[in-house]
Amino acid sequence: DRLFILLDTGTTPVTRKAAAQQLGEVVKLHPHELNNLLSKVLVYLRSTNWDTRIAAGQAVEAIVKNVPEWNPTPRSKQEQGSESPNEDSPSTDRLRFDRFDICRLLKHGASLLGSAGAEFEVQDDKSGEIDPKERIARQRKLL
């Protein structure tokens, strides 16, 4: 908890970064605390203070760097064959390549669209001619 307080109230960026790195060391020693630490850091990522957000980002970086690599052991063919296929099992809900239909996805799937951001730019064609109150009202609409 003291490290989190230092993320927020550390007097210098060096102090905040040291606290962030120590949070990463906590994950190295206690990997089971990963979700707990990340949920606490999330609060500081949303802080109104810029330096706190920077320190929280450094904490996330330090935590992620110290997460042990997860290498699950693959199931052998015998283990897979010994289980009876059960329609109620959670594995039936998973996407499988043999059931994936790209045509159906393209026809019925939601579009993921990109943007160059031009629609968010403020257009000040005649900024001198517009009443300041009206200009502010337009800017608020764009938010």
Coordinates of C-alpha atoms in Angstrom, one line a residue:
D1 CA 0.0 0.0 0.0
R2 CA 2.9 2.4 0.7
L3 CA 4.2 1.8 -2.8
F4 CA 0.9 2.9 -4.2
I5 CA 0.9 6.0 -2.1
L6 CA 4.3 6.8 -3.5
L7 CA 3.0 6.5 -7.0
D8 CA 0.6 9.2 -6.2
T9 CA 2.4 11.5 -3.8
G10 CA 6.1 10.9 -4.6
T11 CA 7.9 14.2 -4.6
T12 CA 10.1 13.5 -7.6
P13 CA 9.7 11.3 -10.8
V14 CA 12.7 9.3 -9.6
T15 CA 10.8 8.4 -6.4
R16 CA 7.7 7.4 -8.3
K17 CA 9.6 5.3 -10.8
A18 CA 11.4 3.5 -7.9
A19 CA 8.0 2.7 -6.4
A20 CA 6.8 1.4 -9.8
Q21 CA 9.8 -0.8 -10.1
Q22 CA 9.3 -2.2 -6.6
L23 CA 5.7 -3.1 -7.5
G24 CA 7.2 -5.1 -10.4
E25 CA 9.4 -6.9 -7.9
V26 CA 6.4 -7.7 -5.8
V27 CA 4.9 -9.6 -8.7
K28 CA 8.2 -11.5 -9.2
L29 CA 8.0 -12.7 -5.5
H30 CA 4.2 -13.2 -5.4
P31 CA 2.8 -13.9 -8.9
H32 CA -0.6 -14.8 -7.4
E33 CA -1.0 -11.1 -6.6
L34 CA -1.0 -10.0 -10.2
N35 CA -4.7 -9.3 -10.6
N36 CA -4.8 -7.5 -7.3
L37 CA -1.9 -5.3 -8.1
L38 CA -3.1 -4.4 -11.6
S39 CA -6.6 -3.5 -10.3
K40 CA -5.0 -1.1 -7.8
V41 CA -2.7 0.4 -10.4
L42 CA -5.7 1.0 -12.6
V43 CA -7.0 3.6 -10.2
Y44 CA -3.8 5.6 -10.6
L45 CA -3.9 5.3 -14.4
R46 CA -7.1 7.3 -14.3
S47 CA -5.7 10.0 -11.9
T48 CA -6.1 13.7 -12.8
N49 CA -2.4 14.2 -12.0
W50 CA -0.1 13.7 -15.0
D51 CA 2.9 12.5 -13.0
T52 CA 0.7 9.9 -11.2
R53 CA -0.5 8.6 -14.6
I54 CA 3.1 8.4 -15.8
A55 CA 4.2 6.5 -12.6
A56 CA 1.2 4.2 -13.0
G57 CA 2.2 3.4 -16.5
Q58 CA 5.7 2.6 -15.4
A59 CA 4.2 0.4 -12.7
V60 CA 2.2 -1.6 -15.3
E61 CA 5.4 -1.9 -17.3
A62 CA 7.4 -3.2 -14.4
I63 CA 4.6 -5.6 -13.3
V64 CA 4.3 -7.0 -16.8
K65 CA 8.0 -7.5 -17.2
N66 CA 8.1 -9.6 -14.1
V67 CA 5.2 -11.8 -14.8
P68 CA 6.5 -15.4 -15.1
E69 CA 6.0 -16.9 -18.6
W70 CA 3.1 -19.4 -18.7
N71 CA 3.8 -22.6 -20.6
P72 CA 0.9 -25.0 -20.1
T73 CA 1.6 -28.6 -20.8
P74 CA -0.2 -29.8 -23.9
R75 CA -2.7 -32.6 -23.5
S76 CA -1.7 -35.9 -25.0
K77 CA -3.8 -37.5 -27.7
Q78 CA -4.9 -40.3 -25.2
E79 CA -6.2 -37.7 -22.7
Q80 CA -8.2 -36.0 -25.4
G81 CA -9.7 -39.3 -26.7
S82 CA -10.6 -40.6 -23.2
E83 CA -13.0 -37.8 -22.5
S84 CA -16.4 -38.2 -23.9
P85 CA -17.7 -35.3 -25.9
N86 CA -20.2 -33.6 -23.8
E87 CA -22.4 -30.9 -25.4
D88 CA -22.8 -29.0 -22.1
S89 CA -19.0 -28.7 -21.6
P90 CA -17.5 -25.2 -21.7
S91 CA -15.1 -26.2 -24.5
T92 CA -18.0 -26.6 -27.0
D93 CA -18.6 -22.8 -26.8
R94 CA -15.0 -22.1 -28.0
L95 CA -14.3 -21.1 -31.6
R96 CA -12.9 -24.0 -33.6
F97 CA -11.3 -23.7 -37.0
D98 CA -13.4 -26.4 -38.6
R99 CA -16.6 -24.5 -37.6
F100 CA -15.3 -21.1 -38.6
D101 CA -17.2 -19.6 -41.6
I102 CA -15.4 -16.5 -43.0
C103 CA -18.3 -15.8 -45.5
R104 CA -20.8 -15.7 -42.7
L105 CA -18.5 -13.4 -40.7
L106 CA -18.1 -11.0 -43.6
K107 CA -21.9 -11.0 -44.3
H108 CA -23.2 -10.7 -40.7
G109 CA -20.3 -9.5 -38.6
A110 CA -19.8 -6.0 -37.3
S111 CA -17.5 -3.8 -39.1
L112 CA -14.3 -2.6 -37.4
L113 CA -13.7 0.8 -38.8
G114 CA -10.6 3.0 -38.7
S115 CA -10.4 6.8 -38.8
A116 CA -7.8 9.3 -39.7
G117 CA -9.3 11.6 -37.1
A118 CA -10.3 14.4 -39.5
E119 CA -13.9 14.3 -38.2
F120 CA -12.6 15.4 -34.8
E121 CA -10.6 18.4 -36.0
V122 CA -12.0 21.9 -35.2
Q123 CA -12.7 23.9 -38.4
D124 CA -11.9 27.5 -37.8
D125 CA -12.7 28.9 -41.3
K126 CA -14.2 32.1 -40.0
S127 CA -13.1 32.1 -36.4
G128 CA -13.0 35.9 -36.3
E129 CA -16.6 36.2 -37.4
I130 CA -18.1 33.7 -35.0
D131 CA -19.3 34.8 -31.6
P132 CA -17.1 33.3 -28.8
K133 CA -20.0 31.7 -27.0
E134 CA -21.1 30.1 -30.3
R135 CA -17.6 28.8 -30.9
I136 CA -17.4 27.3 -27.4
A137 CA -20.8 25.7 -27.9
R138 CA -19.6 24.1 -31.2
Q139 CA -16.4 22.8 -29.4
R140 CA -18.5 21.3 -26.7
K141 CA -20.6 19.5 -29.3
L142 CA -17.5 18.0 -30.7
L143 CA -16.5 16.5 -27.4

